[in-house]
Amino acid sequence: MTEQRLLDIQGLKVHFRTDDGWVRAVDGVDIGVDRGETVCVVGESGCGKTVTAKSVLKLIDMPPGKIAAGKILWQGRDIVPMRAAEMRAIRSKEIGFIFQEPMTSLNPVYTVGYQIAETVRQHEGLSKRAATDRAAEMLRLVNIPNPAKRVHDYPHQFSGGMRQRVVIAMALACNPKLIIADEPTTALDVTIQAGILDLLNEMKERLGMAVLLITHAMGVVAETAQRVVVMYAGQVVEEAPVAPLFARPLHPYTQGLIRSIPRLDLAATEHKRLEAIPGAVPSLLDPPRGCRFAARCRYAIPECTAAPPPLRELGAGHFAACIRAEEIAEGRAQPAGVAA
Amino acid sequence: MTQYLIRRLLIAIPSILGISVILFAVLALAPGDPFEELATNPAIPPEVRQNLRASLGLDDPIHVRYFAWLTSMLRGDWGFSFVSRIPVDDLILQRLPTTIAVIGASQVLAICIAIPIGVFAATRPYSIFDQIANTLAFVGFSLPTFFTGLLLILLFSIHLDWLPFVYRTQLDSTGWQWWWDQVRQSIMPVTVLGLFQGAALVRFVRSAVLDVIRLDYVTTARAKGIPESAVTLRHIVRNAMIPVVTLLALQMPAVFGGAIVTEQIFRVPGIGSLLISAVLANDTPVIMAVTFVFACLVILFNLIADILYGWLDPRISYR
């Protein structure tokens, strides 16, 4: 890496204390985002992607959470040891955050204008009126009709999709260099999802910021990402530019994710049922020693459970953490039946 | 809004009438005779007593008496106390300011204690501060006011002799001395009532704040980079206050009721002690009027609670 990355997460470990012990929600994750780039983090529920995203702005509750190890370099500066005041200067001003639930991520007792203006007033010291004007401007930017009037409306007067637009406007208000979007479309209707994704892409083009998009929908990945990070059970299992990832997925988990994308054509013509990955995510209280996916993997061999597989570069910028990645990609690997 | 208010006040009329019917019926059915004392007085012949009853309409059928009471009530005539011969409205107006002062001060004290402590405890759940606050709150609302009241009297009036234990409306002093005496005699009743109310309120504020603190919009607020104090005050406390204010308003009538006991202990000449002495003396007009005032207070504070609720929460609209 010659150029300094915008965001560089190195070996991040985030643990949560529970009554049963420490849950290792994120266990050694490396993710980098360059300027102007869109990186997607995919994985099923509970794989640690949201925790990773929230850790970047230190939005996880500490306690019970704890950043146990690793660095989060923001333009070369590690934010992990930062004090609260330094952290606040980065939140929204440099890194904007879009939340999953538009229905609950806005405060019901303040107007949307106030809530957008709050960000601007904090970081740019604008007067109340100037900030409200900026809020209206932001609402126009995210295509909310009649923005000058709607700034004075409360969140409950907006639909879910419109609220998500408000949340995006809020995240964009200070023109941050990076937007972290945590499943921004999961809670929305399919038709509205497309609109929100288009808006995100459009904003990214227009404002030239980088996007770290957390999602579990492969369709969203295909539509937006330049680079993809696949997470499983708190670890990165594969990382690649978007085209090679879909063309030649190396990790069996990624293959499973791609196979589980619903396809209307196959469902209608061949009556094919959707393929699911059998089994469930292992407990992060006491994760297996070797490959964490081995128990669900059809290619698993005894060696898989012996030691954690390293993340190896197997193509240009294409990394995978699977000891049989080459065989599997070339179709030489035979499903091994049950894991040892 | 005005329309809503008018409609709510109109709806209040039938409920107040209903309450008055029930109160009147219950009092009419209750045993006891206001002229009991005359009956045992040998100087008064039974005929005189009979005439007195008849002249006061006590022997009329209940519905006749009710309508007689209602029409004179509507004309602003609340009747006379059987015992002291003073007009009931004068009696109530005489006593009400004291009660309102004591209850008002104790509520202010309760709020001033409960909100900061509740919020502080909830923002640090299970910390040492939280544990101590919780324990004290439990102790506070487990101890009845008649017990803590007597304890305070014993300690501060009898043992230490710092504070007077009888509340007097007519103080001899003037000027600053009057204010000082007023404060000195109010300290104990206000503290007892205020701490008792405050203890229960601490628990309520704490749970209201804990409900809000985990919500997504609090994380949103934090992600904006605003200071933690602003997150707490603007986003957490503001929302947590919605149920708290409602509870406070709805609780006010109960506070008046609770004050009856405290007034009795500290000999505060308020509306509560008026009610108790009236009950003991079978003074029907006074009992009727005081309970009726309490009933009106319940309805009034319900209305206030609803209005406050709509004012605090923009999702509620008056229709």
PDB file of N, CA and C in Angstrom, chain A residues 54-123:
ATOM      1  N   LYS A  54     -19.885  -0.039  13.895  1.00  0.00           N
ATOM      2  CA  LYS A  54     -20.107   0.874  15.014  1.00  0.00           C
ATOM      3  C   LYS A  54     -18.809   1.177  15.749  1.00  0.00           C
ATOM      4  N   SER A  55     -17.889   0.209  15.753  1.00  0.00           N
ATOM      5  CA  SER A  55     -16.618   0.430  16.440  1.00  0.00           C
ATOM      6  C   SER A  55     -15.840   1.582  15.819  1.00  0.00           C
ATOM      7  N   VAL A  56     -16.011   1.764  14.516  1.00  0.00           N
ATOM      8  CA  VAL A  56     -15.256   2.817  13.837  1.00  0.00           C
ATOM      9  C   VAL A  56     -15.564   4.179  14.442  1.00  0.00           C
ATOM     10  N   LEU A  57     -16.832   4.378  14.858  1.00  0.00           N
ATOM     11  CA  LEU A  57     -17.174   5.644  15.502  1.00  0.00           C
ATOM     12  C   LEU A  57     -17.270   5.478  17.009  1.00  0.00           C
ATOM     13  N   LYS A  58     -16.829   4.362  17.481  1.00  0.00           N
ATOM     14  CA  LYS A  58     -16.926   4.010  18.900  1.00  0.00           C
ATOM     15  C   LYS A  58     -18.354   4.199  19.413  1.00  0.00           C
ATOM     16  N   LEU A  59     -19.295   3.636  18.669  1.00  0.00           N
ATOM     17  CA  LEU A  59     -20.695   3.752  19.062  1.00  0.00           C
ATOM     18  C   LEU A  59     -21.190   2.518  19.792  1.00  0.00           C
ATOM     19  N   ILE A  60     -20.305   1.540  20.007  1.00  0.00           N
ATOM     20  CA  ILE A  60     -20.748   0.391  20.787  1.00  0.00           C
ATOM     21  C   ILE A  60     -20.748   0.777  22.258  1.00  0.00           C
ATOM     22  N   ASP A  61     -21.624   0.156  23.010  1.00  0.00           N
ATOM     23  CA  ASP A  61     -21.708   0.475  24.437  1.00  0.00           C
ATOM     24  C   ASP A  61     -20.532  -0.147  25.167  1.00  0.00           C
ATOM     25  N   MET A  62     -19.748   0.708  25.777  1.00  0.00           N
ATOM     26  CA  MET A  62     -18.596   0.221  26.542  1.00  0.00           C
ATOM     27  C   MET A  62     -18.722   0.690  27.986  1.00  0.00           C
ATOM     28  N   PRO A  63     -18.878  -0.190  28.956  1.00  0.00           N
ATOM     29  CA  PRO A  63     -19.207  -1.608  28.868  1.00  0.00           C
ATOM     30  C   PRO A  63     -20.627  -1.816  28.365  1.00  0.00           C
ATOM     31  N   PRO A  64     -21.003  -3.027  27.964  1.00  0.00           N
ATOM     32  CA  PRO A  64     -20.296  -4.301  28.104  1.00  0.00           C
ATOM     33  C   PRO A  64     -19.259  -4.552  27.005  1.00  0.00           C
ATOM     34  N   GLY A  65     -19.243  -3.701  25.978  1.00  0.00           N
ATOM     35  CA  GLY A  65     -18.298  -3.944  24.891  1.00  0.00           C
ATOM     36  C   GLY A  65     -16.908  -3.463  25.237  1.00  0.00           C
ATOM     37  N   LYS A  66     -15.945  -3.941  24.454  1.00  0.00           N
ATOM     38  CA  LYS A  66     -14.563  -3.550  24.710  1.00  0.00           C
ATOM     39  C   LYS A  66     -13.783  -3.790  23.434  1.00  0.00           C
ATOM     40  N   ILE A  67     -12.996  -2.797  23.025  1.00  0.00           N
ATOM     41  CA  ILE A  67     -12.098  -3.034  21.897  1.00  0.00           C
ATOM     42  C   ILE A  67     -10.866  -3.700  22.485  1.00  0.00           C
ATOM     43  N   ALA A  68     -10.766  -5.021  22.274  1.00  0.00           N
ATOM     44  CA  ALA A  68      -9.755  -5.794  22.976  1.00  0.00           C
ATOM     45  C   ALA A  68      -8.387  -5.668  22.325  1.00  0.00           C
ATOM     46  N   ALA A  69      -8.372  -5.493  21.017  1.00  0.00           N
ATOM     47  CA  ALA A  69      -7.093  -5.381  20.336  1.00  0.00           C
ATOM     48  C   ALA A  69      -7.319  -4.731  18.978  1.00  0.00           C
ATOM     49  N   GLY A  70      -6.237  -4.309  18.354  1.00  0.00           N
ATOM     50  CA  GLY A  70      -6.313  -3.802  16.997  1.00  0.00           C
ATOM     51  C   GLY A  70      -6.299  -2.288  16.926  1.00  0.00           C
ATOM     52  N   LYS A  71      -6.177  -1.822  15.695  1.00  0.00           N
ATOM     53  CA  LYS A  71      -6.137  -0.392  15.449  1.00  0.00           C
ATOM     54  C   LYS A  71      -7.229  -0.024  14.471  1.00  0.00           C
ATOM     55  N   ILE A  72      -7.763   1.178  14.610  1.00  0.00           N
ATOM     56  CA  ILE A  72      -8.666   1.708  13.607  1.00  0.00           C
ATOM     57  C   ILE A  72      -8.034   3.017  13.155  1.00  0.00           C
ATOM     58  N   LEU A  73      -7.339   2.984  12.028  1.00  0.00           N
ATOM     59  CA  LEU A  73      -6.628   4.174  11.586  1.00  0.00           C
ATOM     60  C   LEU A  73      -7.534   5.005  10.694  1.00  0.00           C
ATOM     61  N   TRP A  74      -7.792   6.228  11.124  1.00  0.00           N
ATOM     62  CA  TRP A  74      -8.561   7.162  10.309  1.00  0.00           C
ATOM     63  C   TRP A  74      -7.574   8.189   9.768  1.00  0.00           C
ATOM     64  N   GLN A  75      -7.323   8.155   8.487  1.00  0.00           N
ATOM     65  CA  GLN A  75      -6.323   9.009   7.854  1.00  0.00           C
ATOM     66  C   GLN A  75      -5.000   8.933   8.609  1.00  0.00           C
ATOM     67  N   GLY A  76      -4.651   7.717   9.003  1.00  0.00           N
ATOM     68  CA  GLY A  76      -3.370   7.505   9.649  1.00  0.00           C
ATOM     69  C   GLY A  76      -3.370   7.638  11.163  1.00  0.00           C
ATOM     70  N   ARG A  77      -4.450   8.178  11.723  1.00  0.00           N
ATOM     71  CA  ARG A  77      -4.502   8.336  13.181  1.00  0.00           C
ATOM     72  C   ARG A  77      -5.355   7.241  13.793  1.00  0.00           C
ATOM     73  N   ASP A  78      -4.845   6.644  14.845  1.00  0.00           N
ATOM     74  CA  ASP A  78      -5.589   5.567  15.495  1.00  0.00           C
ATOM     75  C   ASP A  78      -6.690   6.162  16.370  1.00  0.00           C
ATOM     76  N   ILE A  79      -7.930   5.748  16.124  1.00  0.00           N
ATOM     77  CA  ILE A  79      -9.019   6.317  16.933  1.00  0.00           C
ATOM     78  C   ILE A  79      -9.287   5.517  18.207  1.00  0.00           C
ATOM     79  N   VAL A  80      -8.707   4.333  18.312  1.00  0.00           N
ATOM     80  CA  VAL A  80      -9.013   3.500  19.490  1.00  0.00           C
ATOM     81  C   VAL A  80      -8.649   4.213  20.793  1.00  0.00           C
ATOM     82  N   PRO A  81      -7.422   4.786  20.904  1.00  0.00           N
ATOM     83  CA  PRO A  81      -7.118   5.452  22.182  1.00  0.00           C
ATOM     84  C   PRO A  81      -7.650   6.875  22.290  1.00  0.00           C
ATOM     85  N   MET A  82      -8.380   7.364  21.267  1.00  0.00           N
ATOM     86  CA  MET A  82      -8.806   8.770  21.290  1.00  0.00           C
ATOM     87  C   MET A  82      -9.737   9.088  22.444  1.00  0.00           C
ATOM     88  N   ARG A  83      -9.613  10.328  22.937  1.00  0.00           N
ATOM     89  CA  ARG A  83     -10.510  10.776  23.980  1.00  0.00           C
ATOM     90  C   ARG A  83     -11.858  11.153  23.374  1.00  0.00           C
ATOM     91  N   ALA A  84     -12.868  11.291  24.247  1.00  0.00           N
ATOM     92  CA  ALA A  84     -14.231  11.525  23.775  1.00  0.00           C
ATOM     93  C   ALA A  84     -14.327  12.778  22.903  1.00  0.00           C
ATOM     94  N   ALA A  85     -13.631  13.834  23.271  1.00  0.00           N
ATOM     95  CA  ALA A  85     -13.748  15.090  22.542  1.00  0.00           C
ATOM     96  C   ALA A  85     -13.184  14.958  21.120  1.00  0.00           C
ATOM     97  N   GLU A  86     -12.042  14.257  20.995  1.00  0.00           N
ATOM     98  CA  GLU A  86     -11.468  14.055  19.659  1.00  0.00           C
ATOM     99  C   GLU A  86     -12.404  13.208  18.810  1.00  0.00           C
ATOM    100  N   MET A  87     -12.989  12.221  19.464  1.00  0.00           N
ATOM    101  CA  MET A  87     -13.906  11.312  18.774  1.00  0.00           C
ATOM    102  C   MET A  87     -15.105  12.074  18.226  1.00  0.00           C
ATOM    103  N   ARG A  88     -15.599  13.018  19.050  1.00  0.00           N
ATOM    104  CA  ARG A  88     -16.781  13.777  18.629  1.00  0.00           C
ATOM    105  C   ARG A  88     -16.491  14.629  17.406  1.00  0.00           C
ATOM    106  N   ALA A  89     -15.237  15.086  17.317  1.00  0.00           N
ATOM    107  CA  ALA A  89     -14.878  15.924  16.182  1.00  0.00           C
ATOM    108  C   ALA A  89     -14.884  15.122  14.882  1.00  0.00           C
ATOM    109  N   ILE A  90     -14.764  13.808  14.983  1.00  0.00           N
ATOM    110  CA  ILE A  90     -14.770  12.962  13.789  1.00  0.00           C
ATOM    111  C   ILE A  90     -16.188  12.534  13.431  1.00  0.00           C
ATOM    112  N   ARG A  91     -16.995  12.256  14.461  1.00  0.00           N
ATOM    113  CA  ARG A  91     -18.357  11.798  14.215  1.00  0.00           C
ATOM    114  C   ARG A  91     -19.133  12.827  13.392  1.00  0.00           C
ATOM    115  N   SER A  92     -19.748  12.338  12.324  1.00  0.00           N
ATOM    116  CA  SER A  92     -20.573  13.166  11.436  1.00  0.00           C
ATOM    117  C   SER A  92     -19.765  14.181  10.633  1.00  0.00           C
ATOM    118  N   LYS A  93     -18.760  14.798  11.252  1.00  0.00           N
ATOM    119  CA  LYS A  93     -17.965  15.788  10.532  1.00  0.00           C
ATOM    120  C   LYS A  93     -17.108  15.090   9.475  1.00  0.00           C
ATOM    121  N   GLU A  94     -16.472  13.982   9.841  1.00  0.00           N
ATOM    122  CA  GLU A  94     -15.605  13.283   8.905  1.00  0.00           C
ATOM    123  C   GLU A  94     -16.180  11.927   8.499  1.00  0.00           C
ATOM    124  N   ILE A  95     -16.863  11.283   9.433  1.00  0.00           N
ATOM    125  CA  ILE A  95     -17.480   9.997   9.134  1.00  0.00           C
ATOM    126  C   ILE A  95     -18.960  10.086   9.471  1.00  0.00           C
ATOM    127  N   GLY A  96     -19.795   9.936   8.461  1.00  0.00           N
ATOM    128  CA  GLY A  96     -21.233   9.952   8.697  1.00  0.00           C
ATOM    129  C   GLY A  96     -21.735   8.531   8.869  1.00  0.00           C
ATOM    130  N   PHE A  97     -22.822   8.390   9.614  1.00  0.00           N
ATOM    131  CA  PHE A  97     -23.330   7.045   9.887  1.00  0.00           C
ATOM    132  C   PHE A  97     -24.814   6.983   9.522  1.00  0.00           C
ATOM    133  N   ILE A  98     -25.168   5.945   8.745  1.00  0.00           N
ATOM    134  CA  ILE A  98     -26.579   5.734   8.411  1.00  0.00           C
ATOM    135  C   ILE A  98     -27.023   4.456   9.084  1.00  0.00           C
ATOM    136  N   PHE A  99     -28.129   4.537   9.822  1.00  0.00           N
ATOM    137  CA  PHE A  99     -28.547   3.385  10.617  1.00  0.00           C
ATOM    138  C   PHE A  99     -29.549   2.532   9.878  1.00  0.00           C
ATOM    139  N   GLN A 100     -29.733   1.347  10.454  1.00  0.00           N
ATOM    140  CA  GLN A 100     -30.556   0.336   9.820  1.00  0.00           C
ATOM    141  C   GLN A 100     -32.041   0.661   9.863  1.00  0.00           C
ATOM    142  N   GLU A 101     -32.481   1.184  11.017  1.00  0.00           N
ATOM    143  CA  GLU A 101     -33.920   1.294  11.252  1.00  0.00           C
ATOM    144  C   GLU A 101     -34.390   2.730  11.115  1.00  0.00           C
ATOM    145  N   PRO A 102     -34.887   3.126   9.966  1.00  0.00           N
ATOM    146  CA  PRO A 102     -35.319   4.523   9.849  1.00  0.00           C
ATOM    147  C   PRO A 102     -36.496   4.846  10.765  1.00  0.00           C
ATOM    148  N   MET A 103     -37.265   3.816  11.162  1.00  0.00           N
ATOM    149  CA  MET A 103     -38.430   4.092  11.997  1.00  0.00           C
ATOM    150  C   MET A 103     -38.020   4.499  13.414  1.00  0.00           C
ATOM    151  N   THR A 104     -36.860   4.051  13.856  1.00  0.00           N
ATOM    152  CA  THR A 104     -36.486   4.346  15.240  1.00  0.00           C
ATOM    153  C   THR A 104     -35.226   5.196  15.365  1.00  0.00           C
ATOM    154  N   SER A 105     -34.554   5.468  14.255  1.00  0.00           N
ATOM    155  CA  SER A 105     -33.292   6.176  14.423  1.00  0.00           C
ATOM    156  C   SER A 105     -33.458   7.691  14.421  1.00  0.00           C
ATOM    157  N   LEU A 106     -34.696   8.170  14.307  1.00  0.00           N
ATOM    158  CA  LEU A 106     -34.939   9.604  14.451  1.00  0.00           C
ATOM    159  C   LEU A 106     -35.695   9.843  15.750  1.00  0.00           C
ATOM    160  N   ASN A 107     -35.336  10.926  16.417  1.00  0.00           N
ATOM    161  CA  ASN A 107     -35.978  11.244  17.686  1.00  0.00           C
ATOM    162  C   ASN A 107     -37.395  11.776  17.429  1.00  0.00           C
ATOM    163  N   PRO A 108     -38.411  11.116  17.994  1.00  0.00           N
ATOM    164  CA  PRO A 108     -39.792  11.485  17.656  1.00  0.00           C
ATOM    165  C   PRO A 108     -40.217  12.871  18.115  1.00  0.00           C
ATOM    166  N   VAL A 109     -39.506  13.474  19.072  1.00  0.00           N
ATOM    167  CA  VAL A 109     -40.005  14.739  19.611  1.00  0.00           C
ATOM    168  C   VAL A 109     -39.375  15.985  18.985  1.00  0.00           C
ATOM    169  N   TYR A 110     -38.468  15.793  18.044  1.00  0.00           N
ATOM    170  CA  TYR A 110     -37.903  16.963  17.379  1.00  0.00           C
ATOM    171  C   TYR A 110     -38.214  16.919  15.883  1.00  0.00           C
ATOM    172  N   THR A 111     -38.306  18.086  15.275  1.00  0.00           N
ATOM    173  CA  THR A 111     -38.552  18.127  13.836  1.00  0.00           C
ATOM    174  C   THR A 111     -37.314  17.599  13.111  1.00  0.00           C
ATOM    175  N   VAL A 112     -37.523  17.081  11.901  1.00  0.00           N
ATOM    176  CA  VAL A 112     -36.371  16.555  11.166  1.00  0.00           C
ATOM    177  C   VAL A 112     -35.380  17.685  10.888  1.00  0.00           C
ATOM    178  N   GLY A 113     -35.911  18.887  10.673  1.00  0.00           N
ATOM    179  CA  GLY A 113     -35.028  20.024  10.435  1.00  0.00           C
ATOM    180  C   GLY A 113     -34.099  20.263  11.618  1.00  0.00           C
ATOM    181  N   TYR A 114     -34.680  20.207  12.818  1.00  0.00           N
ATOM    182  CA  TYR A 114     -33.874  20.401  14.021  1.00  0.00           C
ATOM    183  C   TYR A 114     -32.791  19.342  14.110  1.00  0.00           C
ATOM    184  N   GLN A 115     -33.168  18.101  13.789  1.00  0.00           N
ATOM    185  CA  GLN A 115     -32.221  17.005  13.959  1.00  0.00           C
ATOM    186  C   GLN A 115     -31.081  17.067  12.950  1.00  0.00           C
ATOM    187  N   ILE A 116     -31.382  17.538  11.740  1.00  0.00           N
ATOM    188  CA  ILE A 116     -30.296  17.709  10.769  1.00  0.00           C
ATOM    189  C   ILE A 116     -29.450  18.913  11.180  1.00  0.00           C
ATOM    190  N   ALA A 117     -30.139  19.976  11.581  1.00  0.00           N
ATOM    191  CA  ALA A 117     -29.438  21.207  11.950  1.00  0.00           C
ATOM    192  C   ALA A 117     -28.516  21.005  13.145  1.00  0.00           C
ATOM    193  N   GLU A 118     -28.924  20.112  14.043  1.00  0.00           N
ATOM    194  CA  GLU A 118     -28.134  19.852  15.245  1.00  0.00           C
ATOM    195  C   GLU A 118     -26.695  19.468  14.866  1.00  0.00           C
ATOM    196  N   THR A 119     -26.578  18.616  13.849  1.00  0.00           N
ATOM    197  CA  THR A 119     -25.257  18.181  13.398  1.00  0.00           C
ATOM    198  C   THR A 119     -24.442  19.361  12.883  1.00  0.00           C
ATOM    199  N   VAL A 120     -25.086  20.156  12.030  1.00  0.00           N
ATOM    200  CA  VAL A 120     -24.376  21.267  11.412  1.00  0.00           C
ATOM    201  C   VAL A 120     -23.979  22.308  12.443  1.00  0.00           C
ATOM    202  N   ARG A 121     -24.873  22.551  13.371  1.00  0.00           N
ATOM    203  CA  ARG A 121     -24.562  23.557  14.391  1.00  0.00           C
ATOM    204  C   ARG A 121     -23.406  23.104  15.260  1.00  0.00           C
ATOM    205  N   GLN A 122     -23.361  21.809  15.531  1.00  0.00           N
ATOM    206  CA  GLN A 122     -22.286  21.289  16.361  1.00  0.00           C
ATOM    207  C   GLN A 122     -20.937  21.466  15.671  1.00  0.00           C
ATOM    208  N   HIS A 123     -20.889  21.128  14.391  1.00  0.00           N
ATOM    209  CA  HIS A 123     -19.582  21.055  13.737  1.00  0.00           C
ATOM    210  C   HIS A 123     -19.196  22.324  13.000  1.00  0.00           C
TER     211      HIS A 123
END
